[in-house]
PDB file of C-alpha atoms and ligand atoms in Angstrom:
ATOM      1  CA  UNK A  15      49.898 -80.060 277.718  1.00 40.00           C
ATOM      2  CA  UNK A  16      52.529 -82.269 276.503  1.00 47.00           C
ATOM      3  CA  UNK A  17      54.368 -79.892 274.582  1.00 48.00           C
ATOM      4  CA  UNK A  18      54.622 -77.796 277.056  1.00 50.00           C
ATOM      5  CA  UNK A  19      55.952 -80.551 279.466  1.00 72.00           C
ATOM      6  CA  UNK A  20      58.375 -81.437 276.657  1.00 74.00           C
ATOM      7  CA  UNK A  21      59.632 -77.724 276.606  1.00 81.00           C
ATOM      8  CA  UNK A  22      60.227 -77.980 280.186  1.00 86.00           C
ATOM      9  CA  UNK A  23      62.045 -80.835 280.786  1.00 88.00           C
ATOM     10  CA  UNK A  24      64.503 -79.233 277.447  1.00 91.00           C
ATOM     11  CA  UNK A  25      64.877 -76.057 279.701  1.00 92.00           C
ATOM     12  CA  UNK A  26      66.259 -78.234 282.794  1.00 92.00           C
ATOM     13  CA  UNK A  27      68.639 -80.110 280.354  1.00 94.00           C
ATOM     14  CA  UNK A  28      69.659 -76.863 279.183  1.00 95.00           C
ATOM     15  CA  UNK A  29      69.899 -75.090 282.383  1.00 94.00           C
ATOM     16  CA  UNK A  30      72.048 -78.310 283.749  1.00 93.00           C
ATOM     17  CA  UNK A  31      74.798 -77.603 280.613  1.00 94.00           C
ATOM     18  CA  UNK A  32      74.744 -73.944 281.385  1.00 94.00           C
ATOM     19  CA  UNK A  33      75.147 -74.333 285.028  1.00 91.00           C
ATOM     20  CA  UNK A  34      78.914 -75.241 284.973  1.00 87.00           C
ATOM     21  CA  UNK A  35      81.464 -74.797 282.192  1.00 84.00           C
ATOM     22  CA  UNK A  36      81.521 -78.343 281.598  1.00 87.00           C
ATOM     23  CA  UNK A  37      81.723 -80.728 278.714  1.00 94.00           C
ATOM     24  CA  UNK A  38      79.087 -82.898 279.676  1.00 95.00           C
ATOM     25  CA  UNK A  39      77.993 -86.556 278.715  1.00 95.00           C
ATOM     26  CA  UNK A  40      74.604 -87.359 278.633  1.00 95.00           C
ATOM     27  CA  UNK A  41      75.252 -89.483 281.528  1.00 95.00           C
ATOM     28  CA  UNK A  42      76.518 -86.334 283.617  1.00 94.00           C
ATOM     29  CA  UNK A  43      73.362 -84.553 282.793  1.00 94.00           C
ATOM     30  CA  UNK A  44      71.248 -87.446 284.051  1.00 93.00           C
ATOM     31  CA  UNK A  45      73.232 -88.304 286.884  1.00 93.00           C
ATOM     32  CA  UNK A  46      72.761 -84.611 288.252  1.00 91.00           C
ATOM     33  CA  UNK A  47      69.373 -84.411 287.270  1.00 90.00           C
ATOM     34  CA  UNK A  48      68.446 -87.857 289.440  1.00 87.00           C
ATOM     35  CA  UNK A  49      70.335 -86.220 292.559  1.00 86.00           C
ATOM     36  CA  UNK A  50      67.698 -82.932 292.119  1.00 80.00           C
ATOM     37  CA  UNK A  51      65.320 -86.319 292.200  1.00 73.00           C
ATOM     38  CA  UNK A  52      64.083 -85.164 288.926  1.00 76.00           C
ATOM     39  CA  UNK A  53      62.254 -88.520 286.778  1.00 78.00           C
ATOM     40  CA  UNK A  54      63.849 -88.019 283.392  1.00 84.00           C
ATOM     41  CA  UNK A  55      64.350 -91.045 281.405  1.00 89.00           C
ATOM     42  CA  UNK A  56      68.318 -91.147 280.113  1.00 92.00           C
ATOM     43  CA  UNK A  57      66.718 -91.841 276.737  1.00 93.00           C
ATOM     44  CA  UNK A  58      64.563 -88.461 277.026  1.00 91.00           C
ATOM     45  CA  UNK A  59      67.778 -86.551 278.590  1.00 93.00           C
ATOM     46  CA  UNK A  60      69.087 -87.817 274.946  1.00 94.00           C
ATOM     47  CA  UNK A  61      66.228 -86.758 272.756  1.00 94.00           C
ATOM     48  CA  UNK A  62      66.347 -82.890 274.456  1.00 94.00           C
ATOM     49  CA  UNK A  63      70.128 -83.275 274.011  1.00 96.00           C
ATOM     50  CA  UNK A  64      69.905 -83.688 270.031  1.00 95.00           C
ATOM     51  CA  UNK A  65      66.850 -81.661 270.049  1.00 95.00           C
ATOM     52  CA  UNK A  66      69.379 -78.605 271.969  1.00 96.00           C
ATOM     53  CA  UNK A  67      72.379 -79.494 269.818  1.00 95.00           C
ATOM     54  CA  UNK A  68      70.264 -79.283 266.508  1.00 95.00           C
ATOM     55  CA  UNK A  69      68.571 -76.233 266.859  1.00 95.00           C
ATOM     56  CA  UNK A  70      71.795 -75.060 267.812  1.00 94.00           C
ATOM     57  CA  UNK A  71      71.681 -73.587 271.838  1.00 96.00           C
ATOM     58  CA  UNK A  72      74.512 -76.441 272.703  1.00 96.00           C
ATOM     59  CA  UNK A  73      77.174 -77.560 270.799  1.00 93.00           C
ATOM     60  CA  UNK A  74      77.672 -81.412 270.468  1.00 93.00           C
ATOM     61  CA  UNK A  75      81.034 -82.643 270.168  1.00 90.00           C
ATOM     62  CA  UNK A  76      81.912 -85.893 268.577  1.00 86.00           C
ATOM     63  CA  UNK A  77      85.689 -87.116 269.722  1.00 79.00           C
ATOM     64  CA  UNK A  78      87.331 -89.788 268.152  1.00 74.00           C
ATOM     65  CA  UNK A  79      87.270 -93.022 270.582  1.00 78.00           C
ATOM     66  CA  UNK A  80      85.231 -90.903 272.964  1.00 81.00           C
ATOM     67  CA  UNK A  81      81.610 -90.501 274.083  1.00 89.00           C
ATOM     68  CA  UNK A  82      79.670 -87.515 272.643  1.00 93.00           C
ATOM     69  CA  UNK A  83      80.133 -84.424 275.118  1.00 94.00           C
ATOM     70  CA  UNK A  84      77.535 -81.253 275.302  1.00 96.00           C
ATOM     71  CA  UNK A  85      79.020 -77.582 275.384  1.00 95.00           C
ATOM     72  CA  UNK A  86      77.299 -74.551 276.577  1.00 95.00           C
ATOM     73  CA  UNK A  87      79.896 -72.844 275.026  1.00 93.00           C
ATOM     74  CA  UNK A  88      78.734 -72.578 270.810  1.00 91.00           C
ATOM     75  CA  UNK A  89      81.390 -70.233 269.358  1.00 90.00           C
ATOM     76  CA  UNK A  90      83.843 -71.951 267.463  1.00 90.00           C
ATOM     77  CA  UNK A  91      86.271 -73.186 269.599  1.00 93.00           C
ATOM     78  CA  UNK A  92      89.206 -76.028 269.857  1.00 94.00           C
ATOM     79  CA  UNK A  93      89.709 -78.179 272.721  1.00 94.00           C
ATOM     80  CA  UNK A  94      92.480 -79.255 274.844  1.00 94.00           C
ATOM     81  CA  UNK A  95      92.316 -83.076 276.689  1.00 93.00           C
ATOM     82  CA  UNK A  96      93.517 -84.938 279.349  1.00 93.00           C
ATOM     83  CA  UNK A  97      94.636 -88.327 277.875  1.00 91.00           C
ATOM     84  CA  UNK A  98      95.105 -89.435 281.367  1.00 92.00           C
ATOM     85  CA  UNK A  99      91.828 -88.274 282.813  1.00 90.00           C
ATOM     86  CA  UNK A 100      90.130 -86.918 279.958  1.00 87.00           C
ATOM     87  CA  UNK A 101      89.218 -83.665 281.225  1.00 89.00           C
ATOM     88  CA  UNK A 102      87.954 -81.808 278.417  1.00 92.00           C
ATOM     89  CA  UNK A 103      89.098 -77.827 278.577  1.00 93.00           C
ATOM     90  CA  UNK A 104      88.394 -74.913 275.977  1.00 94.00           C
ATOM     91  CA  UNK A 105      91.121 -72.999 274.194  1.00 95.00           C
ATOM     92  CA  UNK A 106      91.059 -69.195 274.051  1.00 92.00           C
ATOM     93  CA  UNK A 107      93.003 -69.476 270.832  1.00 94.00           C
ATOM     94  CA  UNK A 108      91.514 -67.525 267.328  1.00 93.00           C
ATOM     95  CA  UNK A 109      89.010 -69.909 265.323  1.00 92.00           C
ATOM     96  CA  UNK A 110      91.106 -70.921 262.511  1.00 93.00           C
ATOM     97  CA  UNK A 111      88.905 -69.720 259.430  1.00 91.00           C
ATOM     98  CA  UNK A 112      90.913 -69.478 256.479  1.00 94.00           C
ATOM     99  CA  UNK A 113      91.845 -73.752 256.918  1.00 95.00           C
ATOM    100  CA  UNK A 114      88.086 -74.042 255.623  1.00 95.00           C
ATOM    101  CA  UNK A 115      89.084 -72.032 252.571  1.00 95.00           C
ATOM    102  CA  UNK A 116      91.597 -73.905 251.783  1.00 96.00           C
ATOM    103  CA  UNK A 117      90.100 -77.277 251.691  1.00 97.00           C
ATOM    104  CA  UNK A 118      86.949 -75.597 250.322  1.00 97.00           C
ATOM    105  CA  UNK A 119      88.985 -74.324 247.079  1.00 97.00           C
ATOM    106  CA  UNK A 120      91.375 -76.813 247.148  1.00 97.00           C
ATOM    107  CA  UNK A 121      88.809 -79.597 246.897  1.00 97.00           C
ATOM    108  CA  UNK A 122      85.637 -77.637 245.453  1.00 97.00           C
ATOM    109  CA  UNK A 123      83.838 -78.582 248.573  1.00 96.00           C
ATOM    110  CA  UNK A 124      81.779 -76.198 250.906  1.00 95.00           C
ATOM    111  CA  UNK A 125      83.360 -76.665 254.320  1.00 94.00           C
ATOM    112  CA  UNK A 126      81.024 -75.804 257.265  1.00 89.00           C
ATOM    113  CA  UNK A 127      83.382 -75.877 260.066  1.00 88.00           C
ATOM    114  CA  UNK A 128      86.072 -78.071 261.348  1.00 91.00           C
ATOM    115  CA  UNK A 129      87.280 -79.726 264.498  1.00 87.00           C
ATOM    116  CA  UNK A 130      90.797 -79.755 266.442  1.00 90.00           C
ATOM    117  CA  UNK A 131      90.995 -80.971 269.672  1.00 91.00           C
ATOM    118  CA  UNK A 132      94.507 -80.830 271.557  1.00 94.00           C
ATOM    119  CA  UNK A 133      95.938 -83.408 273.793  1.00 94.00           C
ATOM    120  CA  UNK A 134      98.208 -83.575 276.713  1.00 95.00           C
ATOM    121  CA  UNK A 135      98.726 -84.533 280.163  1.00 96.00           C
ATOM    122  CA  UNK A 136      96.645 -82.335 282.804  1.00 95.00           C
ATOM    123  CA  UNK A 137      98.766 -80.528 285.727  1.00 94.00           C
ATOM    124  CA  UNK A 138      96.891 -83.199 288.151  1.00 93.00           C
ATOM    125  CA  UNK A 139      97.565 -86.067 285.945  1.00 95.00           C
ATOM    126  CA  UNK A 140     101.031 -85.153 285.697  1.00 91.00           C
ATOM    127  CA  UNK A 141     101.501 -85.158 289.268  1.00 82.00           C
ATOM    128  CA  UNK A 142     100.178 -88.086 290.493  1.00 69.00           C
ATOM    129  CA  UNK A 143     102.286 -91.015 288.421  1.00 60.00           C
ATOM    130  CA  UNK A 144     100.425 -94.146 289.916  1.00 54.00           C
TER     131      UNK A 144
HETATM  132 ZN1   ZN B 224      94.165 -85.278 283.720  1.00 51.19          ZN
HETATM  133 ZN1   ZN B 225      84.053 -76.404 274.715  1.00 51.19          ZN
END
């Protein structure tokens, strides 16, 4: 009976990252979840989150200085931020393979991915200088 509670609650977390194309923190996820009056525990929205992220159906992305965000989205991608408001966006650029390669042979290593992650100043942020 438990397990299959356990499975259910994961399906809601999961369901709440795939609802929007968001980059969501695990607060987000339980924030929404309270307003559908739903009684998960932030520490069990975190469990189903590493659970999701290591059996790979959501990507978890660790930022420097930031908060660990959730992505629906698991294809390789890059990502473009807000410094201002730190709106997270994907890129629709290619997946830069061959940069694995090259630190792979260059330092003997077996690279499993990498990370870039873009910065600017959003059109909003940009407009409103207060
Ligand atoms: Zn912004
Ligand atoms: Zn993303």
């Amino acid at each position: 009976m438990e397990r299959v509670r356990y499975s259910l609650q994961r399906e809601i977390v999961f369901d709440t990252i795939m609802s929007e194309r968001k980059h969501f923190t695990a607060d987000d996820i339980y924030a929404r979840l309270k307003v559908s009056h739903l009684k998960l525990s932030l520490g069990t929205v975190y469990r189903n989150l590493q659970y999701l992220s290591d059996t790979g159906r959501v990507r978890k992305i660790t930022l420097p200085n930031d908060i660990d965000r959730y992505d629906g989205n698991i294809d390789e991608h890059y990502h473009l931020i807000c410094t201002v408001c730190e709106s997270i966006t994907d890129l629709e650029i290619d997946y830069f393979n061959f940069i694995d390669e090259v630190v792979s042979s260059k330092y003997g290593l077996n690279i499993d991915n990498h990370n870039l992650v873009f910065y600017h100043k959003c059109p909003n942020c940009k407009g409103n200088k207060s």
